[in-house]
Short mmCIF file of C-alpha atoms in Angstrom, two decimals:
data_model
loop_
_atom_site.label_atom_id
_atom_site.label_comp_id
_atom_site.label_asym_id
_atom_site.label_seq_id
_atom_site.Cartn_x
_atom_site.Cartn_y
_atom_site.Cartn_z
CA UNK M 71 29.53 -53.16 -1.67
CA UNK M 72 27.08 -53.64 -4.54
CA UNK M 73 24.31 -54.01 -2.07
CA UNK M 74 25.21 -50.75 -0.22
CA UNK M 75 25.32 -49.04 -3.57
CA UNK M 76 22.00 -50.37 -4.40
CA UNK M 77 20.74 -48.96 -1.07
CA UNK M 78 22.26 -45.61 -1.74
CA UNK M 79 20.81 -45.50 -5.12
CA UNK M 80 17.29 -46.53 -3.69
CA UNK M 81 17.69 -43.79 -1.08
CA UNK M 82 18.82 -41.37 -3.58
CA UNK M 83 15.79 -42.21 -5.82
CA UNK M 84 13.36 -41.97 -2.74
CA UNK M 85 14.90 -38.57 -1.83
CA UNK M 86 14.47 -37.51 -5.44
CA UNK M 87 11.13 -38.80 -5.84
CA UNK M 88 10.10 -37.27 -2.39
CA UNK M 89 11.43 -33.85 -3.47
CA UNK M 90 9.67 -33.86 -6.57
CA UNK M 91 6.50 -35.00 -4.97
CA UNK M 92 6.96 -32.39 -2.16
CA UNK M 93 7.69 -29.45 -4.73
CA UNK M 94 5.04 -30.50 -7.40
CA UNK M 95 2.73 -27.36 -8.20
CA UNK M 96 -0.81 -28.03 -7.17
CA UNK M 97 -3.96 -27.50 -8.90
CA UNK M 98 -7.71 -27.03 -8.20
CA UNK M 99 -10.06 -30.05 -8.77
CA UNK M 100 -12.12 -28.85 -11.75
CA UNK M 101 -15.15 -30.32 -10.31
CA UNK M 102 -14.92 -28.02 -7.40
CA UNK M 103 -15.85 -25.21 -9.92
CA UNK M 104 -18.73 -26.66 -11.78
CA UNK M 105 -21.76 -24.50 -11.31
CA UNK M 106 -19.82 -21.37 -10.19
CA UNK M 107 -21.21 -18.24 -11.81
CA UNK M 108 -19.18 -14.98 -11.29
CA UNK M 109 -20.91 -11.60 -10.93
CA UNK M 110 -18.78 -8.68 -12.18
CA UNK M 111 -19.99 -6.23 -9.69
CA UNK M 112 -19.23 -8.47 -6.65
CA UNK M 113 -16.11 -8.95 -8.40
CA UNK M 114 -15.06 -5.37 -8.37
CA UNK M 115 -15.30 -5.38 -4.45
CA UNK M 116 -13.04 -8.63 -4.43
CA UNK M 117 -10.63 -6.57 -6.76
CA UNK M 118 -10.55 -3.50 -4.48
CA UNK M 119 -10.28 -5.67 -1.28
CA UNK M 120 -7.53 -7.67 -2.82
CA UNK M 121 -5.56 -4.58 -3.84
CA UNK M 122 -4.82 -5.86 -7.32
CA UNK M 123 -4.32 -2.55 -9.05
CA UNK M 124 -1.88 -1.44 -6.28
CA UNK M 125 0.77 -3.89 -7.82
CA UNK M 126 -0.59 -4.57 -11.46
CA UNK M 127 -1.26 -1.01 -12.65
CA UNK M 128 1.67 0.74 -14.05
CA UNK M 129 3.75 2.81 -11.53
CA UNK M 130 2.09 6.01 -10.76
CA UNK M 131 -1.15 5.31 -12.47
CA UNK M 132 -4.22 7.09 -11.05
CA UNK M 133 -7.73 7.19 -11.65
CA UNK M 134 -9.25 5.17 -14.55
CA UNK M 135 -5.47 4.22 -15.61
CA UNK M 136 -5.49 1.98 -12.42
CA UNK M 137 -7.77 -0.45 -14.21
CA UNK M 138 -5.18 -1.05 -16.88
CA UNK M 139 -3.32 -3.94 -15.50
CA UNK M 140 -0.13 -3.75 -17.55
CA UNK M 141 2.26 -4.78 -14.72
CA UNK M 142 5.68 -3.51 -14.68
CA UNK M 143 6.08 -2.25 -11.03
CA UNK M 144 9.41 -3.21 -9.48
CA UNK M 145 9.73 -4.60 -5.95
CA UNK M 146 13.12 -4.64 -4.43
CA UNK M 147 13.39 -7.34 -1.74
CA UNK M 148 16.24 -9.26 0.01
CA UNK M 149 15.76 -12.12 -2.54
CA UNK M 150 15.99 -9.85 -5.48
CA UNK M 151 13.81 -7.62 -7.65
CA UNK M 152 10.38 -8.88 -8.60
CA UNK M 153 8.46 -7.23 -11.29
CA UNK M 154 4.53 -7.33 -11.25
CA UNK M 155 3.25 -8.99 -14.39
CA UNK M 156 0.64 -8.00 -17.07
CA UNK M 157 -2.79 -9.30 -15.74
CA UNK M 158 -4.78 -7.28 -18.39
CA UNK M 159 -7.10 -9.01 -20.83
CA UNK M 160 -4.45 -9.11 -23.37
CA UNK M 161 -4.35 -12.98 -24.72
CA UNK M 162 -0.71 -12.99 -25.32
CA UNK M 163 0.87 -10.48 -22.99
CA UNK M 164 -1.79 -10.67 -20.25
CA UNK M 165 -4.27 -13.13 -18.98
CA UNK M 166 -6.92 -12.88 -21.46
CA UNK M 167 -6.77 -16.34 -22.29
CA UNK M 168 -7.29 -17.59 -18.80
CA UNK M 169 -10.22 -19.67 -17.45
CA UNK M 170 -11.54 -19.78 -13.89
CA UNK M 171 -9.38 -22.62 -13.11
CA UNK M 172 -6.37 -20.89 -14.22
CA UNK M 173 -7.19 -17.78 -11.69
CA UNK M 174 -8.00 -20.33 -8.90
CA UNK M 175 -4.62 -22.24 -9.49
CA UNK M 176 -2.86 -18.89 -9.38
CA UNK M 177 -4.51 -17.26 -6.52
CA UNK M 178 -5.07 -20.51 -4.21
CA UNK M 179 -2.14 -22.47 -5.05
CA UNK M 180 0.47 -20.11 -6.51
CA UNK M 181 0.56 -22.30 -9.80
CA UNK M 182 0.67 -20.82 -13.17
CA UNK M 183 -1.21 -22.38 -16.22
CA UNK M 184 2.24 -23.90 -17.24
CA UNK M 185 2.50 -25.67 -14.11
CA UNK M 186 5.15 -23.62 -12.68
CA UNK M 187 5.16 -22.13 -9.08
CA UNK M 188 4.63 -18.32 -8.76
CA UNK M 189 7.08 -16.56 -6.29
CA UNK M 190 5.19 -15.45 -3.14
CA UNK M 191 5.71 -11.86 -3.90
CA UNK M 192 2.36 -12.54 -5.46
CA UNK M 193 0.56 -12.90 -2.05
CA UNK M 194 -1.27 -16.31 -2.72
CA UNK M 195 -0.39 -17.46 0.83
CA UNK M 196 -3.15 -15.03 2.01
CA UNK M 197 -5.32 -15.54 -1.42
CA UNK M 198 -5.31 -19.21 -0.66
CA UNK M 199 -7.99 -18.55 2.04
CA UNK M 200 -10.24 -16.80 -0.74
CA UNK M 201 -13.67 -18.34 -1.40
CA UNK M 202 -14.03 -19.98 -4.87
CA UNK M 203 -17.09 -17.77 -5.24
CA UNK M 204 -15.07 -14.58 -4.75
CA UNK M 205 -12.41 -15.78 -7.17
CA UNK M 206 -15.24 -16.58 -9.82
CA UNK M 207 -16.62 -13.02 -9.11
CA UNK M 208 -13.10 -11.58 -9.54
CA UNK M 209 -12.76 -13.47 -12.82
CA UNK M 210 -16.06 -12.11 -14.02
CA UNK M 211 -14.74 -8.54 -13.26
CA UNK M 212 -11.30 -8.88 -14.59
CA UNK M 213 -12.61 -9.87 -18.25
CA UNK M 214 -14.40 -6.46 -18.23
CA UNK M 215 -11.27 -4.62 -18.06
CA UNK M 216 -9.10 -3.47 -20.85
CA UNK M 217 -6.24 -5.32 -22.61
CA UNK M 218 -2.86 -3.93 -22.82
CA UNK M 219 0.05 -5.40 -24.94
CA UNK M 220 2.90 -4.63 -22.48
CA UNK M 221 5.01 -7.50 -22.22
CA UNK M 222 6.32 -8.88 -18.88
CA UNK M 223 9.65 -7.85 -17.45
CA UNK M 224 11.70 -10.64 -15.99
CA UNK M 225 12.35 -10.71 -12.22
CA UNK M 226 15.86 -10.05 -11.13
CA UNK M 227 16.82 -12.54 -8.83
CA UNK M 228 20.07 -14.26 -7.22
CA UNK M 229 20.69 -17.98 -7.06
CA UNK M 230 19.10 -20.11 -5.61
CA UNK M 231 15.97 -18.08 -5.66
CA UNK M 232 16.08 -18.49 -9.37
CA UNK M 233 15.03 -22.40 -9.16
CA UNK M 234 11.35 -22.03 -9.24
CA UNK M 235 10.92 -25.65 -8.21
CA UNK M 236 12.45 -25.08 -4.70
CA UNK M 237 9.42 -22.97 -4.15
CA UNK M 238 7.35 -26.12 -3.68
CA UNK M 239 9.32 -26.38 -0.08
CA UNK M 240 8.35 -22.86 0.66
CA UNK M 241 4.67 -23.73 0.00
CA UNK M 242 4.94 -26.87 2.03
CA UNK M 243 6.27 -24.62 5.00
CA UNK M 244 3.85 -21.69 4.61
CA UNK M 245 0.98 -22.33 2.50
CA UNK M 246 -2.24 -23.27 4.18
CA UNK M 247 -5.65 -22.14 4.61
CA UNK M 248 -5.81 -21.65 8.41
CA UNK M 249 -6.76 -18.32 10.09
CA UNK M 250 -4.49 -16.70 12.52
CA UNK M 251 -6.97 -14.91 14.54
CA UNK M 252 -9.34 -17.61 15.96
CA UNK M 253 -11.82 -17.90 18.76
CA UNK M 254 -15.40 -16.64 19.15
CA UNK M 255 -15.82 -13.84 16.36
CA UNK M 256 -18.76 -11.66 15.79
CA UNK M 257 -20.05 -11.53 12.40
CA UNK M 258 -18.28 -8.27 11.69
CA UNK M 259 -14.99 -9.59 13.13
CA UNK M 260 -15.19 -12.85 11.03
CA UNK M 261 -15.87 -10.63 7.82
CA UNK M 262 -13.03 -8.39 8.78
CA UNK M 263 -10.88 -11.54 9.22
CA UNK M 264 -11.80 -12.67 5.89
CA UNK M 265 -11.07 -9.27 4.26
CA UNK M 266 -7.56 -8.80 6.11
CA UNK M 267 -6.21 -12.34 6.06
CA UNK M 268 -7.51 -13.56 2.83
CA UNK M 269 -8.08 -10.93 0.24
CA UNK M 270 -6.47 -7.72 1.75
CA UNK M 271 -3.06 -9.47 2.66
CA UNK M 272 -2.44 -6.87 5.45
CA UNK M 273 0.09 -9.27 7.03
CA UNK M 274 2.29 -9.47 4.14
CA UNK M 275 3.69 -5.97 4.94
CA UNK M 276 2.45 -5.61 8.70
CA UNK M 277 3.98 -9.15 9.98
CA UNK M 278 7.71 -9.67 10.16
CA UNK M 279 9.00 -12.74 8.21
CA UNK M 280 11.59 -15.45 9.06
CA UNK M 281 14.80 -16.14 7.24
CA UNK M 282 13.13 -17.98 4.50
CA UNK M 283 10.46 -15.18 3.88
CA UNK M 284 7.61 -17.00 5.67
CA UNK M 285 5.45 -14.81 7.97
CA UNK M 286 6.21 -15.01 11.66
CA UNK M 287 2.77 -15.81 12.67
CA UNK M 288 3.47 -15.38 16.61
CA UNK M 289 4.12 -11.51 15.78
CA UNK M 290 0.91 -11.16 13.57
CA UNK M 291 0.52 -7.59 12.43
CA UNK M 292 3.27 -6.60 14.91
CA UNK M 293 5.08 -4.43 12.41
CA UNK M 294 8.06 -5.26 10.16
CA UNK M 295 10.89 -3.67 8.24
CA UNK M 296 9.49 -2.22 4.80
CA UNK M 297 9.66 -5.34 2.50
CA UNK M 298 10.14 -3.12 -0.68
CA UNK M 299 12.04 0.07 0.63
CA UNK M 300 13.21 1.94 3.71
CA UNK M 301 11.85 2.30 7.12
CA UNK M 302 9.29 0.14 8.96
CA UNK M 303 5.68 -0.93 8.46
CA UNK M 304 3.87 -0.20 11.85
CA UNK M 305 2.59 -2.35 14.43
CA UNK M 306 -0.98 -2.21 14.07
CA UNK M 307 -2.02 -4.56 17.10
CA UNK M 308 -3.67 -2.96 20.02
CA UNK M 309 -0.52 -2.83 21.82
CA UNK M 310 0.64 -0.03 19.83
CA UNK M 311 -2.42 1.43 17.77
CA UNK M 312 -4.60 3.09 20.10
CA UNK M 313 -7.10 4.32 17.57
CA UNK M 314 -10.80 3.96 18.08
CA UNK M 315 -12.75 1.94 15.74
CA UNK M 316 -14.34 5.15 14.46
CA UNK M 317 -10.70 6.50 13.96
CA UNK M 318 -9.79 3.43 12.10
CA UNK M 319 -12.81 3.51 9.93
CA UNK M 320 -12.39 7.28 9.11
CA UNK M 321 -8.74 6.51 8.07
CA UNK M 322 -10.02 3.60 5.74
CA UNK M 323 -12.37 6.09 4.33
CA UNK M 324 -10.58 9.49 3.88
CA UNK M 325 -6.95 8.62 4.69
CA UNK M 326 -6.96 11.01 7.51
CA UNK M 327 -5.24 9.87 10.79
CA UNK M 328 -6.70 11.20 14.07
CA UNK M 329 -4.01 14.02 13.74
CA UNK M 330 -5.44 14.88 10.32
CA UNK M 331 -2.36 13.80 8.68
CA UNK M 332 -2.54 11.45 5.71
CA UNK M 333 -1.82 8.01 4.88
CA UNK M 334 1.77 7.71 3.25
CA UNK M 335 3.76 5.42 1.32
CA UNK M 336 2.13 2.14 0.23
CA UNK M 337 -0.79 2.45 2.69
CA UNK M 338 -2.03 5.54 0.60
CA UNK M 339 -2.74 3.22 -2.20
CA UNK M 340 -4.36 0.68 0.20
CA UNK M 341 -6.70 3.47 1.52
CA UNK M 342 -7.54 4.25 -2.05
CA UNK M 343 -8.68 0.59 -2.49
CA UNK M 344 -10.44 0.49 0.79
CA UNK M 345 -12.43 3.45 0.28
CA UNK M 346 -13.99 1.69 -2.75
CA UNK M 347 -15.54 -1.10 -0.38
CA UNK M 348 -18.79 -0.86 1.23
CA UNK M 349 -18.67 1.12 4.64
CA UNK M 350 -19.71 -2.13 6.49
CA UNK M 351 -16.51 -3.92 5.07
CA UNK M 352 -14.44 -1.03 6.34
CA UNK M 353 -16.05 -1.20 9.69
CA UNK M 354 -15.44 -5.08 9.81
CA UNK M 355 -11.69 -4.46 9.15
CA UNK M 356 -11.50 -2.10 11.96
CA UNK M 357 -13.45 -4.51 14.31
CA UNK M 358 -11.04 -7.12 13.29
CA UNK M 359 -7.98 -5.03 14.34
CA UNK M 360 -9.31 -4.63 17.72
CA UNK M 361 -9.35 -8.41 18.08
CA UNK M 362 -5.65 -8.98 17.18
CA UNK M 363 -3.59 -10.31 19.96
CA UNK M 364 -1.15 -7.46 21.21
CA UNK M 365 2.43 -7.59 20.21
CA UNK M 366 4.94 -5.49 21.89
CA UNK E 183 53.07 51.31 2.47
CA UNK E 184 53.00 47.57 1.45
CA UNK E 185 52.00 46.92 5.10
CA UNK E 186 49.21 49.48 4.73
CA UNK E 187 47.89 47.90 1.52
CA UNK E 188 47.87 44.43 2.81
CA UNK E 189 45.83 45.49 5.81
CA UNK E 190 43.43 47.23 3.59
CA UNK E 191 43.43 44.14 1.31
CA UNK E 192 42.79 42.03 4.58
CA UNK E 193 39.93 44.05 5.73
CA UNK E 194 38.37 44.14 2.29
CA UNK E 195 38.75 40.43 2.09
CA UNK E 196 37.12 40.00 5.52
CA UNK E 197 34.22 42.32 4.41
CA UNK E 198 33.63 40.25 1.31
CA UNK E 199 33.33 36.96 3.20
CA UNK E 200 31.31 38.54 5.86
CA UNK E 201 29.03 39.74 3.04
CA UNK E 202 28.86 36.47 1.45
CA UNK E 203 28.07 34.84 4.73
CA UNK E 204 25.28 37.35 5.54
CA UNK E 205 23.86 36.70 2.07
CA UNK E 206 24.05 32.87 2.74
CA UNK E 207 22.32 33.15 6.10
CA UNK E 208 19.72 35.45 4.74
CA UNK E 209 19.02 32.95 1.99
CA UNK E 210 18.93 30.17 4.58
CA UNK E 211 16.62 32.03 6.67
CA UNK E 212 14.37 32.82 3.88
CA UNK E 213 14.13 28.83 3.13
CA UNK E 214 13.52 28.25 6.71
CA UNK E 215 10.75 30.98 7.00
CA UNK E 216 8.82 29.65 3.85
CA UNK E 217 9.07 26.09 5.25
CA UNK E 218 7.59 27.07 8.70
CA UNK E 219 4.92 29.15 7.01
CA UNK E 220 3.82 26.25 5.01
CA UNK E 221 4.08 23.97 7.79
CA UNK E 222 1.61 26.48 9.67
CA UNK E 223 -0.66 26.42 7.00
CA UNK E 224 -0.85 22.63 7.08
CA UNK E 225 -1.62 22.91 10.74
CA UNK E 226 -4.52 25.07 10.06
CA UNK E 227 -5.69 22.41 7.31
CA UNK E 228 -5.48 19.79 10.16
CA UNK E 229 -7.27 21.87 12.68
CA UNK E 230 -10.18 22.63 10.49
CA UNK E 231 -10.24 19.12 9.16
CA UNK E 232 -10.26 17.73 12.78
CA UNK E 233 -13.61 19.87 13.29
CA UNK E 234 -15.08 18.41 10.33
CA UNK E 235 -13.79 14.84 11.12
CA UNK E 236 -14.84 14.66 14.64
CA UNK E 237 -18.40 15.26 13.26
CA UNK E 238 -17.95 12.79 10.42
CA UNK E 239 -16.71 10.10 12.85
CA UNK E 240 -19.59 10.76 15.35
CA UNK E 241 -17.19 11.93 18.38
CA UNK E 242 -18.92 15.30 18.20
CA UNK E 243 -22.92 15.84 17.47
CA UNK E 244 -23.26 17.54 13.90
CA UNK E 245 -23.47 21.33 14.12
CA UNK E 246 -24.27 22.73 10.67
CA UNK E 247 -23.03 26.20 11.58
CA UNK E 248 -19.65 24.91 13.12
CA UNK E 249 -19.30 22.58 10.02
CA UNK E 250 -19.78 25.41 7.67
CA UNK E 251 -17.18 27.90 9.34
CA UNK E 252 -14.58 25.01 9.46
CA UNK E 253 -15.35 24.13 5.66
CA UNK E 254 -14.99 27.82 4.77
CA UNK E 255 -11.81 28.21 6.45
CA UNK E 256 -10.60 24.99 4.82
CA UNK E 257 -11.53 26.22 1.24
CA UNK E 258 -9.92 29.68 2.01
CA UNK E 259 -6.70 28.18 3.02
CA UNK E 260 -6.69 25.97 -0.10
CA UNK E 261 -7.08 29.15 -2.23
CA UNK E 262 -4.40 31.03 -0.42
CA UNK E 263 -1.75 32.16 -2.91
CA UNK E 264 1.10 29.65 -1.97
CA UNK E 265 3.70 30.84 -4.52
CA UNK E 266 6.12 32.08 -2.14
CA UNK E 267 5.76 29.29 0.34
CA UNK E 268 7.74 26.83 -1.78
CA UNK E 269 11.33 28.38 -2.80
CA UNK E 270 13.23 25.86 -4.62
CA UNK E 271 15.95 24.52 -2.07
CA UNK E 272 13.48 24.24 0.94
CA UNK E 273 13.57 20.30 0.43
CA UNK E 274 14.44 17.84 3.16
CA UNK E 275 18.09 18.39 2.40
CA UNK E 276 18.22 21.98 2.36
CA UNK E 277 16.01 22.82 5.44
CA UNK E 278 16.04 21.15 8.81
CA UNK E 279 12.60 19.76 9.50
CA UNK E 280 11.41 19.85 6.00
CA UNK E 281 9.94 16.72 4.50
CA UNK E 282 9.48 17.97 1.08
CA UNK E 283 11.04 15.86 -1.78
CA UNK E 284 13.12 17.45 -4.40
CA UNK E 285 10.92 15.84 -6.89
CA UNK E 286 8.45 18.63 -6.29
CA UNK E 287 10.34 21.21 -8.03
CA UNK E 288 10.89 18.84 -11.05
CA UNK E 289 7.10 18.34 -11.64
CA UNK E 290 5.52 21.67 -10.92
CA UNK E 291 2.57 21.21 -13.52
CA UNK E 292 1.81 17.96 -11.70
CA UNK E 293 1.94 19.81 -8.34
CA UNK E 294 -0.27 22.36 -9.38
CA UNK E 295 -2.89 19.97 -10.67
CA UNK E 296 -2.70 18.10 -7.35
CA UNK E 297 -3.26 21.66 -5.71
CA UNK E 298 -6.13 22.46 -7.83
CA UNK E 299 -7.73 19.07 -6.94
CA UNK E 300 -7.53 20.16 -3.28
CA UNK E 301 -9.20 23.25 -4.13
CA UNK E 302 -11.91 21.51 -5.84
CA UNK E 303 -12.49 18.94 -2.99
CA UNK E 304 -12.35 21.73 -0.30
CA UNK E 305 -15.02 23.78 -2.53
CA UNK E 306 -17.15 20.66 -2.56
CA UNK E 307 -16.83 20.30 1.17
CA UNK E 308 -17.71 24.11 1.53
CA UNK E 309 -21.27 23.36 -0.06
CA UNK E 310 -21.52 19.80 1.65
CA UNK E 311 -20.61 20.74 5.17
CA UNK E 312 -23.66 22.98 6.13
CA UNK E 313 -26.17 20.80 4.39
CA UNK E 314 -26.33 17.45 6.52
CA UNK E 315 -24.08 15.05 8.16
CA UNK E 316 -24.32 12.50 5.37
CA UNK E 317 -23.22 15.12 2.73
CA UNK E 318 -20.16 16.17 5.06
CA UNK E 319 -19.01 12.42 5.56
CA UNK E 320 -19.34 11.83 1.77
CA UNK E 321 -17.23 14.94 1.15
CA UNK E 322 -14.48 13.94 3.48
CA UNK E 323 -12.97 11.41 1.02
CA UNK E 324 -11.99 13.57 -1.77
CA UNK E 325 -10.42 15.99 0.78
CA UNK E 326 -8.30 13.16 2.10
CA UNK E 327 -7.45 11.84 -1.38
CA UNK E 328 -6.28 15.03 -2.58
CA UNK E 329 -4.14 15.80 0.36
CA UNK E 330 -2.79 12.08 0.24
CA UNK E 331 -1.94 12.40 -3.30
CA UNK E 332 0.41 15.31 -2.97
CA UNK E 333 1.80 13.81 0.27
CA UNK E 334 2.33 10.39 -1.39
CA UNK E 335 4.34 11.86 -4.39
CA UNK E 336 6.17 14.61 -2.69
CA UNK E 337 6.88 14.07 1.06
CA UNK E 338 9.20 11.87 2.74
CA UNK E 339 7.45 8.97 4.49
CA UNK E 340 7.35 9.38 8.33
CA UNK E 341 8.49 6.12 9.21
#
């Protein structure tokens, strides 16, 4: 009896320990960052490709106001309502006191400076593939942007999603640095893949999710219900999107579809960001889209 | 006598009801017509943008005269007096086929400012289109941006 209790206790400790180990937030090895020097001008391209302003600028902000990253935008999802935090340079309400390691921990591991898991509404499952140099450049650009003292609004989530520690399991399932489109890619397609799968996080909306909120990679870019609103996000694989590369490039540049209608919904914001990128990057994205496996 | 009065009353009542119905029909028709007219204007924008866009994309060889003509049309369309094209009530609920959000009528100063952004962008295109292909291409973005800004704020998404 006592022996079986001991076994049980040992088993319990093991499960608990395993669970704690499995769910512990990860951080970058500081040695990996030594010698990295960020360049603000390159960081602006990372900022635009990553679409930071689309979520972190105030709702409805246009023009220069999109560089005030005060947060506050609400995203209603099946798990509850997430609110984008302030990532401006305010040291108290924003991320003005962050070092490079903090930004790398956030973007590549979804880990906050306090060692907590971020919710994956922040698309670190894509940013995990970003190069350290790009994150260093982004950091160098972010520090040139204004500070704003708007306090963060709390997320509004239901149990059990309120337990952040549980996100460790989600990360164990879905966080990796593998590419989805593989094979023999041209230089442009490889660049397009980096922009789409790492920085641009296109799949976060264009790929359907499983019951736990992980991307269903076998239906990569095959269209999905709108994650924060009504309607659907379109299938952009060659099975459905029959636009030429020139059509796609024009859409990313001016927002015009081949029928000369305009991008709607969240995609209007995305086009606004993409239009800032070098044309070669937009062309690379178009080339990448043509390499997607068709999803019916 | 009583019977005669009640017949007159009934006829009068019918006439009033019919008048009200006619008034309602006329009002609805006015909303429908205005919606159709502005949608036709959008079609004209799209047609002329198509001429410019085909050159910008390289689908069609650049032709300075054709580009100028399309850009002049675009700018003329943008400058048309649209004050009668957007009667209140011609929103997605009020008119079948309308995708205009009621918010448009709650934010008229913003709508006007977005409209004047389009005039600015179309005027710039008018100057650029006949110059050379690079100028035309460079001017497309601002036109698209101004169209999209209004659509994003005041149009029901298509999906």
